[in-house]
């Protein structure tokens, strides 16, 4: 069993820039997902304000991390949220929400 000190030692030995770029990549993913969702029409008008707020927060996270990393920031990759056509998150609201929850859970963890 790993103890608390081992976890702290592992975290302390990581490259801060690598960690911030990993976080930036996740923020890119979330921001792109919400932008695409908002432009797709899949989100009902009653729910749009919350997703607009979430997307603006994701954009703020991207902006903050890019500012901190400067020229060391990774470029935004291209994302395939359909997994090669296996999912239709921008055509089915239930799927859109399911993936949104998965991305948010990943970010929190």
mmCIF file with all atom_site columns, C-alpha atoms in Angstrom:
data_model
loop_
_atom_site.group_PDB
_atom_site.id
_atom_site.type_symbol
_atom_site.label_atom_id
_atom_site.label_alt_id
_atom_site.label_comp_id
_atom_site.label_asym_id
_atom_site.label_entity_id
_atom_site.label_seq_id
_atom_site.pdbx_PDB_ins_code
_atom_site.Cartn_x
_atom_site.Cartn_y
_atom_site.Cartn_z
_atom_site.occupancy
_atom_site.B_iso_or_equiv
_atom_site.pdbx_formal_charge
_atom_site.auth_seq_id
_atom_site.auth_comp_id
_atom_site.auth_asym_id
_atom_site.auth_atom_id
_atom_site.pdbx_PDB_model_num
ATOM 1   C CA . UNK A 1 1   ? 0.000   0.000  0.000   1.00 0.00 ? 1   UNK A CA 1
ATOM 2   C CA . UNK A 1 2   ? 1.289   3.430  -0.955  1.00 0.00 ? 2   UNK A CA 1
ATOM 3   C CA . UNK A 1 3   ? 1.536   5.851  1.921   1.00 0.00 ? 3   UNK A CA 1
ATOM 4   C CA . UNK A 1 4   ? 0.941   9.587  1.854   1.00 0.00 ? 4   UNK A CA 1
ATOM 5   C CA . UNK A 1 5   ? 4.658   10.443 1.830   1.00 0.00 ? 5   UNK A CA 1
ATOM 6   C CA . UNK A 1 6   ? 5.294   8.258  -1.240  1.00 0.00 ? 6   UNK A CA 1
ATOM 7   C CA . UNK A 1 7   ? 2.541   10.059 -3.146  1.00 0.00 ? 7   UNK A CA 1
ATOM 8   C CA . UNK A 1 8   ? 3.933   13.458 -2.182  1.00 0.00 ? 8   UNK A CA 1
ATOM 9   C CA . UNK A 1 9   ? 7.428   12.413 -3.246  1.00 0.00 ? 9   UNK A CA 1
ATOM 10  C CA . UNK A 1 10  ? 6.149   11.278 -6.640  1.00 0.00 ? 10  UNK A CA 1
ATOM 11  C CA . UNK A 1 11  ? 4.207   14.490 -7.171  1.00 0.00 ? 11  UNK A CA 1
ATOM 12  C CA . UNK A 1 12  ? 7.153   16.637 -6.145  1.00 0.00 ? 12  UNK A CA 1
ATOM 13  C CA . UNK A 1 13  ? 9.470   14.907 -8.625  1.00 0.00 ? 13  UNK A CA 1
ATOM 14  C CA . UNK A 1 14  ? 7.227   15.696 -11.637 1.00 0.00 ? 14  UNK A CA 1
ATOM 15  C CA . UNK A 1 15  ? 8.046   18.466 -14.093 1.00 0.00 ? 15  UNK A CA 1
ATOM 16  C CA . UNK A 1 16  ? 5.671   21.354 -13.363 1.00 0.00 ? 16  UNK A CA 1
ATOM 17  C CA . UNK A 1 17  ? 5.621   22.407 -17.006 1.00 0.00 ? 17  UNK A CA 1
ATOM 18  C CA . UNK A 1 18  ? 4.576   18.893 -18.073 1.00 0.00 ? 18  UNK A CA 1
ATOM 19  C CA . UNK A 1 19  ? 1.801   18.870 -15.486 1.00 0.00 ? 19  UNK A CA 1
ATOM 20  C CA . UNK A 1 20  ? 0.526   22.283 -16.598 1.00 0.00 ? 20  UNK A CA 1
ATOM 21  C CA . UNK A 1 21  ? 0.611   21.220 -20.257 1.00 0.00 ? 21  UNK A CA 1
ATOM 22  C CA . UNK A 1 22  ? -1.356  18.086 -19.393 1.00 0.00 ? 22  UNK A CA 1
ATOM 23  C CA . UNK A 1 23  ? -3.914  20.285 -17.636 1.00 0.00 ? 23  UNK A CA 1
ATOM 24  C CA . UNK A 1 24  ? -3.954  22.633 -20.634 1.00 0.00 ? 24  UNK A CA 1
ATOM 25  C CA . UNK A 1 25  ? -4.665  19.741 -22.989 1.00 0.00 ? 25  UNK A CA 1
ATOM 26  C CA . UNK A 1 26  ? -7.611  18.694 -20.847 1.00 0.00 ? 26  UNK A CA 1
ATOM 27  C CA . UNK A 1 27  ? -8.884  22.279 -20.803 1.00 0.00 ? 27  UNK A CA 1
ATOM 28  C CA . UNK A 1 28  ? -8.546  22.427 -24.589 1.00 0.00 ? 28  UNK A CA 1
ATOM 29  C CA . UNK A 1 29  ? -10.637 19.258 -24.797 1.00 0.00 ? 29  UNK A CA 1
ATOM 30  C CA . UNK A 1 30  ? -13.375 20.547 -22.519 1.00 0.00 ? 30  UNK A CA 1
ATOM 31  C CA . UNK A 1 31  ? -13.471 23.975 -24.142 1.00 0.00 ? 31  UNK A CA 1
ATOM 32  C CA . UNK A 1 32  ? -13.683 22.516 -27.658 1.00 0.00 ? 32  UNK A CA 1
ATOM 33  C CA . UNK A 1 33  ? -16.393 20.092 -26.575 1.00 0.00 ? 33  UNK A CA 1
ATOM 34  C CA . UNK A 1 34  ? -18.630 22.788 -25.126 1.00 0.00 ? 34  UNK A CA 1
ATOM 35  C CA . UNK A 1 35  ? -18.034 25.132 -28.081 1.00 0.00 ? 35  UNK A CA 1
ATOM 36  C CA . UNK A 1 36  ? -19.038 22.371 -30.483 1.00 0.00 ? 36  UNK A CA 1
ATOM 37  C CA . UNK A 1 37  ? -22.028 21.455 -28.361 1.00 0.00 ? 37  UNK A CA 1
ATOM 38  C CA . UNK A 1 38  ? -23.230 25.048 -28.247 1.00 0.00 ? 38  UNK A CA 1
ATOM 39  C CA . UNK A 1 39  ? -22.860 25.491 -31.993 1.00 0.00 ? 39  UNK A CA 1
ATOM 40  C CA . UNK A 1 40  ? -24.457 22.128 -32.846 1.00 0.00 ? 40  UNK A CA 1
ATOM 41  C CA . UNK A 1 41  ? -27.952 22.890 -31.592 1.00 0.00 ? 41  UNK A CA 1
ATOM 42  C CA . UNK A 1 42  ? -28.051 19.710 -29.460 1.00 0.00 ? 42  UNK A CA 1
ATOM 43  C CA . UNK A 1 43  ? -28.469 21.690 -26.224 1.00 0.00 ? 43  UNK A CA 1
ATOM 44  C CA . UNK A 1 44  ? -32.054 22.714 -25.462 1.00 0.00 ? 44  UNK A CA 1
ATOM 45  C CA . UNK A 1 45  ? -32.557 26.466 -25.080 1.00 0.00 ? 45  UNK A CA 1
ATOM 46  C CA . UNK A 1 46  ? -33.503 25.982 -21.425 1.00 0.00 ? 46  UNK A CA 1
ATOM 47  C CA . UNK A 1 47  ? -30.046 24.492 -20.710 1.00 0.00 ? 47  UNK A CA 1
ATOM 48  C CA . UNK A 1 48  ? -27.933 26.758 -22.922 1.00 0.00 ? 48  UNK A CA 1
ATOM 49  C CA . UNK A 1 49  ? -27.112 29.323 -20.197 1.00 0.00 ? 49  UNK A CA 1
ATOM 50  C CA . UNK A 1 50  ? -25.418 26.743 -17.979 1.00 0.00 ? 50  UNK A CA 1
ATOM 51  C CA . UNK A 1 51  ? -23.363 25.339 -20.849 1.00 0.00 ? 51  UNK A CA 1
ATOM 52  C CA . UNK A 1 52  ? -22.441 28.856 -21.982 1.00 0.00 ? 52  UNK A CA 1
ATOM 53  C CA . UNK A 1 53  ? -21.188 29.528 -18.445 1.00 0.00 ? 53  UNK A CA 1
ATOM 54  C CA . UNK A 1 54  ? -19.241 26.258 -18.345 1.00 0.00 ? 54  UNK A CA 1
ATOM 55  C CA . UNK A 1 55  ? -17.684 26.952 -21.737 1.00 0.00 ? 55  UNK A CA 1
ATOM 56  C CA . UNK A 1 56  ? -16.629 30.448 -20.696 1.00 0.00 ? 56  UNK A CA 1
ATOM 57  C CA . UNK A 1 57  ? -14.975 28.971 -17.599 1.00 0.00 ? 57  UNK A CA 1
ATOM 58  C CA . UNK A 1 58  ? -13.125 26.420 -19.732 1.00 0.00 ? 58  UNK A CA 1
ATOM 59  C CA . UNK A 1 59  ? -11.928 29.221 -22.019 1.00 0.00 ? 59  UNK A CA 1
ATOM 60  C CA . UNK A 1 60  ? -10.699 31.144 -18.969 1.00 0.00 ? 60  UNK A CA 1
ATOM 61  C CA . UNK A 1 61  ? -8.771  28.052 -17.829 1.00 0.00 ? 61  UNK A CA 1
ATOM 62  C CA . UNK A 1 62  ? -7.179  27.741 -21.285 1.00 0.00 ? 62  UNK A CA 1
ATOM 63  C CA . UNK A 1 63  ? -6.248  31.418 -21.295 1.00 0.00 ? 63  UNK A CA 1
ATOM 64  C CA . UNK A 1 64  ? -4.760  31.243 -17.792 1.00 0.00 ? 64  UNK A CA 1
ATOM 65  C CA . UNK A 1 65  ? -2.653  28.152 -18.478 1.00 0.00 ? 65  UNK A CA 1
ATOM 66  C CA . UNK A 1 66  ? -1.438  29.479 -21.832 1.00 0.00 ? 66  UNK A CA 1
ATOM 67  C CA . UNK A 1 67  ? -0.423  32.730 -20.128 1.00 0.00 ? 67  UNK A CA 1
ATOM 68  C CA . UNK A 1 68  ? 1.471   30.869 -17.398 1.00 0.00 ? 68  UNK A CA 1
ATOM 69  C CA . UNK A 1 69  ? 3.234   28.569 -19.859 1.00 0.00 ? 69  UNK A CA 1
ATOM 70  C CA . UNK A 1 70  ? 3.989   31.234 -22.446 1.00 0.00 ? 70  UNK A CA 1
ATOM 71  C CA . UNK A 1 71  ? 5.924   29.841 -25.402 1.00 0.00 ? 71  UNK A CA 1
ATOM 72  C CA . UNK A 1 72  ? 6.122   26.456 -23.638 1.00 0.00 ? 72  UNK A CA 1
ATOM 73  C CA . UNK A 1 73  ? 2.363   25.886 -23.963 1.00 0.00 ? 73  UNK A CA 1
ATOM 74  C CA . UNK A 1 74  ? 1.378   22.918 -26.104 1.00 0.00 ? 74  UNK A CA 1
ATOM 75  C CA . UNK A 1 75  ? -0.715  23.630 -29.188 1.00 0.00 ? 75  UNK A CA 1
ATOM 76  C CA . UNK A 1 76  ? -4.381  22.748 -29.171 1.00 0.00 ? 76  UNK A CA 1
ATOM 77  C CA . UNK A 1 77  ? -4.887  19.307 -30.720 1.00 0.00 ? 77  UNK A CA 1
ATOM 78  C CA . UNK A 1 78  ? -7.797  18.286 -32.907 1.00 0.00 ? 78  UNK A CA 1
ATOM 79  C CA . UNK A 1 79  ? -10.355 16.172 -31.057 1.00 0.00 ? 79  UNK A CA 1
ATOM 80  C CA . UNK A 1 80  ? -12.729 13.555 -32.455 1.00 0.00 ? 80  UNK A CA 1
ATOM 81  C CA . UNK A 1 81  ? -15.595 13.471 -29.994 1.00 0.00 ? 81  UNK A CA 1
ATOM 82  C CA . UNK A 1 82  ? -17.411 10.902 -32.125 1.00 0.00 ? 82  UNK A CA 1
ATOM 83  C CA . UNK A 1 83  ? -14.640 8.297  -31.670 1.00 0.00 ? 83  UNK A CA 1
ATOM 84  C CA . UNK A 1 84  ? -14.592 7.631  -35.381 1.00 0.00 ? 84  UNK A CA 1
ATOM 85  C CA . UNK A 1 85  ? -18.366 7.775  -35.650 1.00 0.00 ? 85  UNK A CA 1
ATOM 86  C CA . UNK A 1 86  ? -19.145 5.474  -32.711 1.00 0.00 ? 86  UNK A CA 1
ATOM 87  C CA . UNK A 1 87  ? -20.822 8.283  -30.733 1.00 0.00 ? 87  UNK A CA 1
ATOM 88  C CA . UNK A 1 88  ? -23.087 11.150 -31.755 1.00 0.00 ? 88  UNK A CA 1
ATOM 89  C CA . UNK A 1 89  ? -22.763 13.638 -28.889 1.00 0.00 ? 89  UNK A CA 1
ATOM 90  C CA . UNK A 1 90  ? -23.793 16.568 -31.045 1.00 0.00 ? 90  UNK A CA 1
ATOM 91  C CA . UNK A 1 91  ? -26.941 14.838 -32.283 1.00 0.00 ? 91  UNK A CA 1
ATOM 92  C CA . UNK A 1 92  ? -28.117 13.273 -29.027 1.00 0.00 ? 92  UNK A CA 1
ATOM 93  C CA . UNK A 1 93  ? -28.447 15.384 -25.884 1.00 0.00 ? 93  UNK A CA 1
ATOM 94  C CA . UNK A 1 94  ? -28.237 12.417 -23.499 1.00 0.00 ? 94  UNK A CA 1
ATOM 95  C CA . UNK A 1 95  ? -24.913 11.377 -25.055 1.00 0.00 ? 95  UNK A CA 1
ATOM 96  C CA . UNK A 1 96  ? -23.682 14.978 -24.973 1.00 0.00 ? 96  UNK A CA 1
ATOM 97  C CA . UNK A 1 97  ? -24.411 15.223 -21.245 1.00 0.00 ? 97  UNK A CA 1
ATOM 98  C CA . UNK A 1 98  ? -22.871 11.807 -20.534 1.00 0.00 ? 98  UNK A CA 1
ATOM 99  C CA . UNK A 1 99  ? -19.593 12.746 -22.189 1.00 0.00 ? 99  UNK A CA 1
ATOM 100 C CA . UNK A 1 100 ? -19.629 16.188 -20.564 1.00 0.00 ? 100 UNK A CA 1
ATOM 101 C CA . UNK A 1 101 ? -19.905 14.508 -17.170 1.00 0.00 ? 101 UNK A CA 1
ATOM 102 C CA . UNK A 1 102 ? -17.071 12.121 -18.014 1.00 0.00 ? 102 UNK A CA 1
ATOM 103 C CA . UNK A 1 103 ? -14.806 15.011 -19.062 1.00 0.00 ? 103 UNK A CA 1
ATOM 104 C CA . UNK A 1 104 ? -15.628 16.971 -15.917 1.00 0.00 ? 104 UNK A CA 1
ATOM 105 C CA . UNK A 1 105 ? -15.004 13.934 -13.700 1.00 0.00 ? 105 UNK A CA 1
ATOM 106 C CA . UNK A 1 106 ? -11.665 13.403 -15.394 1.00 0.00 ? 106 UNK A CA 1
ATOM 107 C CA . UNK A 1 107 ? -10.696 17.024 -14.820 1.00 0.00 ? 107 UNK A CA 1
ATOM 108 C CA . UNK A 1 108 ? -11.556 16.859 -11.144 1.00 0.00 ? 108 UNK A CA 1
ATOM 109 C CA . UNK A 1 109 ? -9.574  13.701 -10.598 1.00 0.00 ? 109 UNK A CA 1
#
